Short mmCIF file of C-alpha atoms and ligand atoms in Angstrom, two decimals:
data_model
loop_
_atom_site.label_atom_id
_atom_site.label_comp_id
_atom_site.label_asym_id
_atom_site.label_seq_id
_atom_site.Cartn_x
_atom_site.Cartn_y
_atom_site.Cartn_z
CA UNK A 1 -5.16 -30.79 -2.12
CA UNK A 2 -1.61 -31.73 -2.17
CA UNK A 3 -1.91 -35.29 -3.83
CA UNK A 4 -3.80 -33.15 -6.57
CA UNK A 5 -7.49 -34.42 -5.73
CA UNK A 6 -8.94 -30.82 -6.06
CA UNK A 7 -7.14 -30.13 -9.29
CA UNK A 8 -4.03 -28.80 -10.63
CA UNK A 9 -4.31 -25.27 -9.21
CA UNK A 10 -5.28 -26.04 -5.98
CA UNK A 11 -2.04 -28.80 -5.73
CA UNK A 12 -0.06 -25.73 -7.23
CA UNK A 13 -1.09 -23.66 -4.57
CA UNK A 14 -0.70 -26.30 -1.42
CA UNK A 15 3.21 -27.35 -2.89
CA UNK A 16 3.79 -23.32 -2.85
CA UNK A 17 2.73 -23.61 0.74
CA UNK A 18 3.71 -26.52 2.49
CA UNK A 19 7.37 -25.45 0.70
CA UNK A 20 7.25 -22.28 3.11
CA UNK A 21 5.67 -23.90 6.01
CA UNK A 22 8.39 -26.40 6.04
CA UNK A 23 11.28 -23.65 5.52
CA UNK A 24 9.74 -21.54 8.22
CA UNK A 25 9.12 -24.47 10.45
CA UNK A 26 5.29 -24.36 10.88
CA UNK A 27 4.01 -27.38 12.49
CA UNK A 28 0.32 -26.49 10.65
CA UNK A 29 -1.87 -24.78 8.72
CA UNK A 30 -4.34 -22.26 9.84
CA UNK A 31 -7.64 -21.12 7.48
CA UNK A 32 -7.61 -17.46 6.33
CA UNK A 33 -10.46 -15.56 6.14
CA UNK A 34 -9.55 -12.93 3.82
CA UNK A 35 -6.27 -12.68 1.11
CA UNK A 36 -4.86 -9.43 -0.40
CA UNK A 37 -2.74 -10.18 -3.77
CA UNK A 38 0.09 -7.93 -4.35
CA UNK A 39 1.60 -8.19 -7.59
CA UNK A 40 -0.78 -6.81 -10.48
CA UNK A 41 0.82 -4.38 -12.13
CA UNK A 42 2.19 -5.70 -15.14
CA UNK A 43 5.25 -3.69 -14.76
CA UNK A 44 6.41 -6.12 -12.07
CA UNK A 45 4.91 -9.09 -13.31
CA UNK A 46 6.18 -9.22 -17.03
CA UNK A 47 4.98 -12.06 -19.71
CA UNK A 48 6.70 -15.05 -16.88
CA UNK A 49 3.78 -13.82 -14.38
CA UNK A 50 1.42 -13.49 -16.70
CA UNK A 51 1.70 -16.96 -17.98
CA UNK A 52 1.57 -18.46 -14.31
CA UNK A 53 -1.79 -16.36 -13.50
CA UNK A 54 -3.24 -18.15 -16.59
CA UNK A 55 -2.08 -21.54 -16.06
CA UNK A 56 -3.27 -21.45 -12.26
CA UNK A 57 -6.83 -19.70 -13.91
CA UNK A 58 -7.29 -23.02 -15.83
CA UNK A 59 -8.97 -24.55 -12.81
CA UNK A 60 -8.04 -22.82 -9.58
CA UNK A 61 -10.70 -20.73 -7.50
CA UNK A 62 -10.35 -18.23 -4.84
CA UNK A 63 -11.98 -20.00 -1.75
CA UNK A 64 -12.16 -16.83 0.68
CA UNK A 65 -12.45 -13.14 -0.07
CA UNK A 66 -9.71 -11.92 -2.05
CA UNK A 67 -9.18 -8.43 -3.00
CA UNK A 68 -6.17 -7.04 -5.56
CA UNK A 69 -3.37 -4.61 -5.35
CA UNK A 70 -3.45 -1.79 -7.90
CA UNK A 71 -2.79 -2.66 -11.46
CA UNK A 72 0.07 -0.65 -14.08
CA UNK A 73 -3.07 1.44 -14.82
CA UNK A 74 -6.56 2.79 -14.73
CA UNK A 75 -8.93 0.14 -16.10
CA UNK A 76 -11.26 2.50 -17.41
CA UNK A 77 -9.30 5.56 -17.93
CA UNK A 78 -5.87 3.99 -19.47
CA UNK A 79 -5.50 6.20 -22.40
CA UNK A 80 -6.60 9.43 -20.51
CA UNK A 81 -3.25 8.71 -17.94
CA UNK A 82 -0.90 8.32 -21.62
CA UNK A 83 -0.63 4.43 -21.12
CA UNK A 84 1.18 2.56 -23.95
CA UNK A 85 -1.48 0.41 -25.91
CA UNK A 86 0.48 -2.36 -25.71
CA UNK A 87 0.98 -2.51 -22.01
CA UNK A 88 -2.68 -1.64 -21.44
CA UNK A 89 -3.69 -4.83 -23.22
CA UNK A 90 -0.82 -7.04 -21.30
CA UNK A 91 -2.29 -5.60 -18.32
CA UNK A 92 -6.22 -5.98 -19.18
CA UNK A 93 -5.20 -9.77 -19.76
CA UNK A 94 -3.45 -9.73 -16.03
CA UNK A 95 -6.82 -8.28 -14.67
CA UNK A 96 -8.53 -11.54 -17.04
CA UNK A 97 -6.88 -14.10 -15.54
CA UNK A 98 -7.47 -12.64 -11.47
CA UNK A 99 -10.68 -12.30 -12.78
CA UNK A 100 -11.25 -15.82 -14.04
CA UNK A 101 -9.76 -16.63 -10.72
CA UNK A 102 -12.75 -15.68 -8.89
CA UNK A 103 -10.63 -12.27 -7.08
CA UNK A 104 -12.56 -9.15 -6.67
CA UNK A 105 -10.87 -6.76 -8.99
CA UNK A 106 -10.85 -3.96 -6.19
CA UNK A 107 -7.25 -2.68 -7.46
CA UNK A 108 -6.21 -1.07 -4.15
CA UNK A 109 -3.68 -0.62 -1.65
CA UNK A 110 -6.63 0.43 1.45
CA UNK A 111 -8.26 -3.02 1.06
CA UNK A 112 -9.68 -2.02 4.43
CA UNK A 113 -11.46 1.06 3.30
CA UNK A 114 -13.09 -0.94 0.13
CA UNK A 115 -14.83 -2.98 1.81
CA UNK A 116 -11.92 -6.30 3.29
CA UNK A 117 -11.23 -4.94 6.98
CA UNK A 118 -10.49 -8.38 9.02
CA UNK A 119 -11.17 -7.99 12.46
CA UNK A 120 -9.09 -8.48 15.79
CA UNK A 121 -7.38 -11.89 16.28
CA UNK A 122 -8.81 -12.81 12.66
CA UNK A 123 -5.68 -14.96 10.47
CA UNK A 124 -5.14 -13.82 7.10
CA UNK A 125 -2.78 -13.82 4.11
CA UNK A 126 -1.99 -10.51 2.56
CA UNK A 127 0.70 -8.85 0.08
CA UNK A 128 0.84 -5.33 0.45
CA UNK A 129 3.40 -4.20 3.10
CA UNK A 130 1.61 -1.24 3.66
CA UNK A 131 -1.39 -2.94 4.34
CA UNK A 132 -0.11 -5.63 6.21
CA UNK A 133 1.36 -3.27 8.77
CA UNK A 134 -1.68 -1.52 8.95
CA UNK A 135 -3.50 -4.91 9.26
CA UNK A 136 -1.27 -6.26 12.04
CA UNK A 137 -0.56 -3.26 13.98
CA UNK A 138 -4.19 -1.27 13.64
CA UNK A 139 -6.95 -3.87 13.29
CA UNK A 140 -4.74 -6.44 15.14
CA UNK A 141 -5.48 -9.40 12.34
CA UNK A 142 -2.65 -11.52 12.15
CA UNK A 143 -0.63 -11.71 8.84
CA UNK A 144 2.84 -12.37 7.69
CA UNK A 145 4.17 -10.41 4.66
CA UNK A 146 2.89 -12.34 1.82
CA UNK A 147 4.52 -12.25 -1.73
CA UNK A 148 1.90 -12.44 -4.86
CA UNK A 149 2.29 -16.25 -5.08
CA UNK A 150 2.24 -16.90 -1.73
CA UNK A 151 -1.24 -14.58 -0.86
CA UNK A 152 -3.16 -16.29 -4.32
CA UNK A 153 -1.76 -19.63 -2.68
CA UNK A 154 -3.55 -18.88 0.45
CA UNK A 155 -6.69 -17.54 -1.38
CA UNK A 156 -7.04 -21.15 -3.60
CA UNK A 157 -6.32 -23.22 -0.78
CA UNK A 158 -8.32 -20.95 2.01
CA UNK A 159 -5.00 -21.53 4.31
CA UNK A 160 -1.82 -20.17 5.00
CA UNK A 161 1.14 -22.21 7.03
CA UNK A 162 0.86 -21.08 10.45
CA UNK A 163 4.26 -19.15 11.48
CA UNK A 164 5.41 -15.79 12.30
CA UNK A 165 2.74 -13.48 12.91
CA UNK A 166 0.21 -15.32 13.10
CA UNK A 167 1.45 -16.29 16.59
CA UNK A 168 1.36 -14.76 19.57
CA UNK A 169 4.84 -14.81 20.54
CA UNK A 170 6.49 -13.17 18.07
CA UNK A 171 4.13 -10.02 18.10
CA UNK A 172 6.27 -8.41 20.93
CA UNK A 173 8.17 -5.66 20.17
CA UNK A 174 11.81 -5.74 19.44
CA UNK A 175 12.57 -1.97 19.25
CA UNK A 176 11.59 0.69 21.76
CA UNK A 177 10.82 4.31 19.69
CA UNK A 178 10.42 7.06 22.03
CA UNK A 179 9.45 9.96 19.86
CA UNK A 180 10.59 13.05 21.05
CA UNK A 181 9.88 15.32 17.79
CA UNK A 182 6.51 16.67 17.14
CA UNK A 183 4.32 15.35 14.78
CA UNK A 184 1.76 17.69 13.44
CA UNK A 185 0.55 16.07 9.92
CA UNK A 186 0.75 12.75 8.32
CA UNK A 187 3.92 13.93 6.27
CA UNK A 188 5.64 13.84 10.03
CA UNK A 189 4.39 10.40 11.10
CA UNK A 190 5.61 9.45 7.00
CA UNK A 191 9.05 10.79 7.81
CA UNK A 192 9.02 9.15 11.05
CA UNK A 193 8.25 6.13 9.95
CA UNK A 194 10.83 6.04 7.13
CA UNK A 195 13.59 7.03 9.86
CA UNK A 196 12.57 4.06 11.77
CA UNK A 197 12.18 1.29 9.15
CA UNK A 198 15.72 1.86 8.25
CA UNK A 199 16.59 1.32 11.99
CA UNK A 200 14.71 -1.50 12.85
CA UNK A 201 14.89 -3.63 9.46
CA UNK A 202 12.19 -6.25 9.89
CA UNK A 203 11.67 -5.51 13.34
CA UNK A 204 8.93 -4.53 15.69
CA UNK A 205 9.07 -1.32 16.86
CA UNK A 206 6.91 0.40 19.62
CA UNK A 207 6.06 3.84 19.86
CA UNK A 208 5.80 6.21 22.97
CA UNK A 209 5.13 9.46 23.25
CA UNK A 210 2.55 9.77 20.38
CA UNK A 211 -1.25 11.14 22.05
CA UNK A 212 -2.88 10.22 19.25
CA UNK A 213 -2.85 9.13 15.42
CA UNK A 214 -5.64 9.49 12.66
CA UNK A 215 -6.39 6.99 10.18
CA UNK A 216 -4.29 8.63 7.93
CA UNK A 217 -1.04 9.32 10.04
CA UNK A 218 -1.78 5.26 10.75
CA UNK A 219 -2.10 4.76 6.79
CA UNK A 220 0.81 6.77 5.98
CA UNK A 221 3.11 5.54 8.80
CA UNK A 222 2.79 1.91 8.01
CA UNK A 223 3.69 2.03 4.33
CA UNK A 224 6.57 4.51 5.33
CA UNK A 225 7.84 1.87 8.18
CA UNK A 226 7.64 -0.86 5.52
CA UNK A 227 9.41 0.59 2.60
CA UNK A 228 12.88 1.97 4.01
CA UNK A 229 12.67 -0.99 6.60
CA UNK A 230 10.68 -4.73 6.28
CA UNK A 231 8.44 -3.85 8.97
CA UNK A 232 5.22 -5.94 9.01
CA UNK A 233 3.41 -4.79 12.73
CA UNK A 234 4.54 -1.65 15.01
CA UNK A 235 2.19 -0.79 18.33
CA UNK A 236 1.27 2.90 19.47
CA UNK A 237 1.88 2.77 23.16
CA UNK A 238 -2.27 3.46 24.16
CA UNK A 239 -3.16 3.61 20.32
CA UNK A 240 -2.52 0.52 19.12
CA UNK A 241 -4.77 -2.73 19.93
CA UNK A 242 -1.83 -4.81 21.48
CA UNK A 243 0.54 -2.42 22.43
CA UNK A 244 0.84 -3.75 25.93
CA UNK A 245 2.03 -7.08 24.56
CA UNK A 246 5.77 -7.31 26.00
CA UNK A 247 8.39 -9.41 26.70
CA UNK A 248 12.23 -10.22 25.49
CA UNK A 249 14.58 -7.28 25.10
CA UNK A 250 13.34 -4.40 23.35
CA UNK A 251 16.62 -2.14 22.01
CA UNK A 252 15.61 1.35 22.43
CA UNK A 253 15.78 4.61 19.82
CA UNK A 254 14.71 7.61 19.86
CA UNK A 255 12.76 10.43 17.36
CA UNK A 256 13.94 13.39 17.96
CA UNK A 257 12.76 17.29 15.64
CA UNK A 258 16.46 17.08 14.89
CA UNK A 259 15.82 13.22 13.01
CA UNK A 260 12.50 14.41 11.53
CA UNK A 261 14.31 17.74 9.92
CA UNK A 262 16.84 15.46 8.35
CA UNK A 263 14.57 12.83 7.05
CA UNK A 264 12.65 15.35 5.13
CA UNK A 265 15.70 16.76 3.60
CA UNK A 266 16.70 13.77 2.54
CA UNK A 267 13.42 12.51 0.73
CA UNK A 268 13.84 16.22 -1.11
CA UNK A 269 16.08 15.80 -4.55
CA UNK A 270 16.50 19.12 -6.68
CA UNK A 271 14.50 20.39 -9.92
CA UNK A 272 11.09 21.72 -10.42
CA UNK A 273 8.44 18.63 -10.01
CA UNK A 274 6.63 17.94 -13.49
CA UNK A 275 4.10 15.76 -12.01
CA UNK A 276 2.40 15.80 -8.92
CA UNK A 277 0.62 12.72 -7.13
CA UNK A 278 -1.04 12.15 -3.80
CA UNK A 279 -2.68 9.22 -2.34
CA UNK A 280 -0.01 6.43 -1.39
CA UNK A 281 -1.51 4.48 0.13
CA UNK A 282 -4.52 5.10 -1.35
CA UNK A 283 -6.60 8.44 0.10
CA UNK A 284 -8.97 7.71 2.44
CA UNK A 285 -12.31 10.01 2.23
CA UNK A 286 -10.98 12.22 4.97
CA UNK A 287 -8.12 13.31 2.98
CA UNK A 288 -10.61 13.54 -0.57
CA UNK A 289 -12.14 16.22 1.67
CA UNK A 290 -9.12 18.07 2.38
CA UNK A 291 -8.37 17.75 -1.25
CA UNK A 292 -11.79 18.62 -2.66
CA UNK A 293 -11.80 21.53 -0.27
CA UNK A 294 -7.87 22.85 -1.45
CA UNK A 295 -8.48 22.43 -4.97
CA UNK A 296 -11.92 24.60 -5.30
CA UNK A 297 -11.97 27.05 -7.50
CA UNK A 298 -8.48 26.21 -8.41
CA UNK A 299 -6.85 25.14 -11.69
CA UNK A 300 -3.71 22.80 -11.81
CA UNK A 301 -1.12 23.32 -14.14
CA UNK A 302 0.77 19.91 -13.81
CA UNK A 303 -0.41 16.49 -14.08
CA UNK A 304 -2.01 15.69 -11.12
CA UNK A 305 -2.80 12.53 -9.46
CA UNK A 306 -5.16 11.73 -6.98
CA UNK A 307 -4.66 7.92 -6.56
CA UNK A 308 -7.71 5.70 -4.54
CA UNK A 309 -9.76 2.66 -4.46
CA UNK A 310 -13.04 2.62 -7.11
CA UNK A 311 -15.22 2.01 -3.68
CA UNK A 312 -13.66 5.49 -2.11
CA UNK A 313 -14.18 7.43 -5.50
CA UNK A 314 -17.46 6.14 -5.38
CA UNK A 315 -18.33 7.88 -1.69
CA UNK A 316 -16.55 11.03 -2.95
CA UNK A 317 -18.79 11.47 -5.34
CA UNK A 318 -22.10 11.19 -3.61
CA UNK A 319 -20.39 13.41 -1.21
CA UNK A 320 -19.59 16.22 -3.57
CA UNK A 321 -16.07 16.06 -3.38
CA UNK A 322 -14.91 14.92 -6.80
CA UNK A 323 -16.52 17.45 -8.26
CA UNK A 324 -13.93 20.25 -7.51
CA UNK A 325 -11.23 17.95 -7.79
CA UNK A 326 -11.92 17.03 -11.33
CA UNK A 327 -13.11 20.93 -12.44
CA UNK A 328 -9.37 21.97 -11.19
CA UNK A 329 -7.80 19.24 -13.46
CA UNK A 330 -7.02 16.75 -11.14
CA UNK A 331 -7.26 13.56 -12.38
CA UNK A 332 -8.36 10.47 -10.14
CA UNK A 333 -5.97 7.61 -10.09
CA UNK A 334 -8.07 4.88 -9.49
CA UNK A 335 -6.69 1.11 -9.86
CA UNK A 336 -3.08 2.14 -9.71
CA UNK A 337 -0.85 4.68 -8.06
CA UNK A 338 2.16 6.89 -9.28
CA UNK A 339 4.58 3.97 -8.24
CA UNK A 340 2.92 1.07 -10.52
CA UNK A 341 2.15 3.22 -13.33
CA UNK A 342 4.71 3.16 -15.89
CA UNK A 343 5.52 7.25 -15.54
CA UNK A 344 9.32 7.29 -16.10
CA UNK A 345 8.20 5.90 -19.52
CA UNK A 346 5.90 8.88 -19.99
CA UNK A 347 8.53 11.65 -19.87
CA UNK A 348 8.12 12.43 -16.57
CA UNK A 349 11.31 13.21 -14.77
CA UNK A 350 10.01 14.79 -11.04
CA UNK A 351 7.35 14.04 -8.89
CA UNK A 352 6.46 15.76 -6.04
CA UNK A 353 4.25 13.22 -3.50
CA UNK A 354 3.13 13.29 0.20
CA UNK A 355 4.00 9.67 0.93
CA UNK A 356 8.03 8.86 2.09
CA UNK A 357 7.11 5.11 0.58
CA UNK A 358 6.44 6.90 -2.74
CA UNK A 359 9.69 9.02 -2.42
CA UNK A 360 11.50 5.60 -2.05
CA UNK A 361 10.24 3.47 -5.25
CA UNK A 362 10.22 6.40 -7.41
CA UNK A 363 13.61 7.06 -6.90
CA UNK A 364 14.34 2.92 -7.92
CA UNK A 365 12.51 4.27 -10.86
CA UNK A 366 15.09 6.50 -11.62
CA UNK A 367 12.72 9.21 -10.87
CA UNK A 368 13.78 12.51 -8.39
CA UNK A 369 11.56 13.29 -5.59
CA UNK A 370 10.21 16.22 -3.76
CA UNK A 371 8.27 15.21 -0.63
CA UNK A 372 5.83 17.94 0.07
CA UNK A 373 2.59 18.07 2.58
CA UNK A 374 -0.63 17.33 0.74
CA UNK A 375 -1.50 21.21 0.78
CA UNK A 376 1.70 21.70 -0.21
CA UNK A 377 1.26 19.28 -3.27
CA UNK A 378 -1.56 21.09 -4.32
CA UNK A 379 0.12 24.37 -4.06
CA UNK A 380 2.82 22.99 -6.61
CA UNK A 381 0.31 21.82 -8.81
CA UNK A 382 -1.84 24.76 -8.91
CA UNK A 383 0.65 27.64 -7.91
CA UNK A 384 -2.12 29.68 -6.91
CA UNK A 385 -4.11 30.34 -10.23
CA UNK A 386 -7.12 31.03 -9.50
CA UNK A 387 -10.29 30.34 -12.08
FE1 LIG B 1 -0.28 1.84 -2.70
FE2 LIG B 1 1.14 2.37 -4.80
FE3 LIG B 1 1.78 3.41 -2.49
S1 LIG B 1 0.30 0.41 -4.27
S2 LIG B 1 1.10 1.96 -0.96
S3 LIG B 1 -0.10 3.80 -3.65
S4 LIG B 1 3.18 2.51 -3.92
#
């Protein structure tokens, strides 16, 4: 692959990888058996990264399942969300070239609820922090925290330089949370884990004193612990597949209600939010329930998104649940999210969101936050009219 025997792509790929193999010190490669490409939104990517998809689409091919990030936009329902013309056809050409590529256009953050969920032990190559926290420190795959070059790499070449997580070793934790607050929603386990990722930087923290965590708390605490912080795995002392893995010297912190309070506060800017969004990371079914079940009979007043995967909308509606959410209003997100959506340049000046991660790049935006509970959300949006 490297002497350029499989074609230009493919030597493209191995250079990009045997570059950071040799900076990181791996002594090999290891084969991947599923990628995740971050980097789609053609708000990040600009004309430079749209030019290197299509030169690598000239002959390269994805060689093991490979699902995408979401895009800048809906890819059906662009000029329903306000998108510039022009950007929508920079990003439809994005979406071409991934396409040409041979990457499932899934255009989602919860590769694991669309249909990519590695299991334990498996080695893979994925760009989404979010979803490589979840994927190391839930599922127990092993990952590093791939850029968008560095995942598509992995995806032409089926391999990834073996390093980092994808050993043993360095899977032990390096922080030692004992949570003392209460957590009674995923907005607490959000907060928490934005608290913490600031403390521990790219470190591995483990949990005590958390009973138990749903999908979602799991969901929401692994994007929050990777946005404020470059955390890539965390355990859940008796959650968590390898929480018992030890060893070194773990520094120790603790979560108190005092922390949590102030965290909240502190994701919580001033002004009345003018757009409303939930779903970062992507909702799961569970919380399209919840939502379908808030939103009946209700009308919302604000622009509303409810940001998931196609493959989630899809079970929502042959479970009923999109129904109410689209009679109130509510528009569903799908592809993209509040945060790689070009909003700022829509006018919008507010957003109230569930997610701390959210809270975080929106404010890079230039973009005030409120961070609200999901019911909460919906009360802003709706405030209470009833149809
Ligand atoms: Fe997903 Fe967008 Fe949040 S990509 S994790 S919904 S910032």
């Amino acid at each position: 692959m490297l002497a350029g025997r499989e074609g230009h792509a493919t030597q493209k790929a191995m250079q990009i990888l045997v570059a950071l193999g040799e900076i990181y010190g791996a002594r090999r490669l290891v084969k991947v058996s599923s990628v995740q490409v971050s980097g789609v939104s053609y708000k990040n990517l600009g004309d430079a990264g749209l030019q290197f998809l299509d030169e690598l689409a000239r002959d390269g091919k994805a060689r093991v399942k490979t699902t995408l990030n979401p895009a800048g936009m809906s890819l059906t329902d662009w000029r329903s969300q306000g998108i510039d013309p022009h950007f929508a056809e920079k990003q439809l050409e994005v979406i071409d070239a991934y396409r040409r590529l041979g990457l499932e256009i899934s255009c989602t953050c919860t590769p694991y609820l669309a249909g990519n969920e590695p299991g334990f032990g498996e080695h893979i190559a994925w760009g989404e922090s979010s979803a490589v926290a979840y994927a190391n420190s839930v599922l127990g795959a092993r990952t590093n925290r791939e850029g968008g070059p560095s995942a598509l790499a992995a995806s032409l070449t089926g391999r990834t330089p073996l390093y980092g997580l994808h050993l043993r070793e360095n899977r032990v934790p390096t922080h030692s949370v004992e949570v003392e607050a209460q957590l009674k929603s995923p907005e607490d386990f959000s907060a928490m884990g934005y608290f913490v990722g600031r403390a521990v930087k790219d470190g591995i923290p483990r949990f005590s004193g958390v009973k138990r965590a749903s999908l979602d708390e799991l969901k929401t605490l692994s994007a929050a612990l990777a946005s404020s912080g470059g955390v890539a795995m965390f355990h859940i002392a008796g959650v968590t597949p390898e929480s018992k893995l030890s060893g070194g010297r773990a520094e120790s912190l603790t979560f108190t209600s005092h922390d949590l309070e102030e965290t909240v506060a502190q994701l919580n800017d001033h002004g009345t939010p003018d757009f409303v969004s939930v779903g970062c990371p992507h909702c799961s079914i569970g919380e399209l329930a919840t939502l379908a079940r808030l939103l009946k009979g209700k009308k919302v007043r604000k622009e509303f998104w409810v940001c998931c995967s196609r493959e989630v909308k899809r079970k929502s509606d042959e479970l009923g649940y999109s129904r109410p959410i689209q009679r109130s209003g509510a528009k569903f997100a799908t592809d993209t999210c509040m945060v790689v959506a070009p909003i700022e340049d829509m006018g919008y000046r507010v957003v109230a969101t569930n997610s701390a991660k959210a809270c975080h790049y929106l404010r890079n935006s230039g973009l005030r936050v409120r961070f609200l509970t999901l019911e909460k959300c919906v009360a802003e949006a709706t405030r209470g009219v009833e149809t």
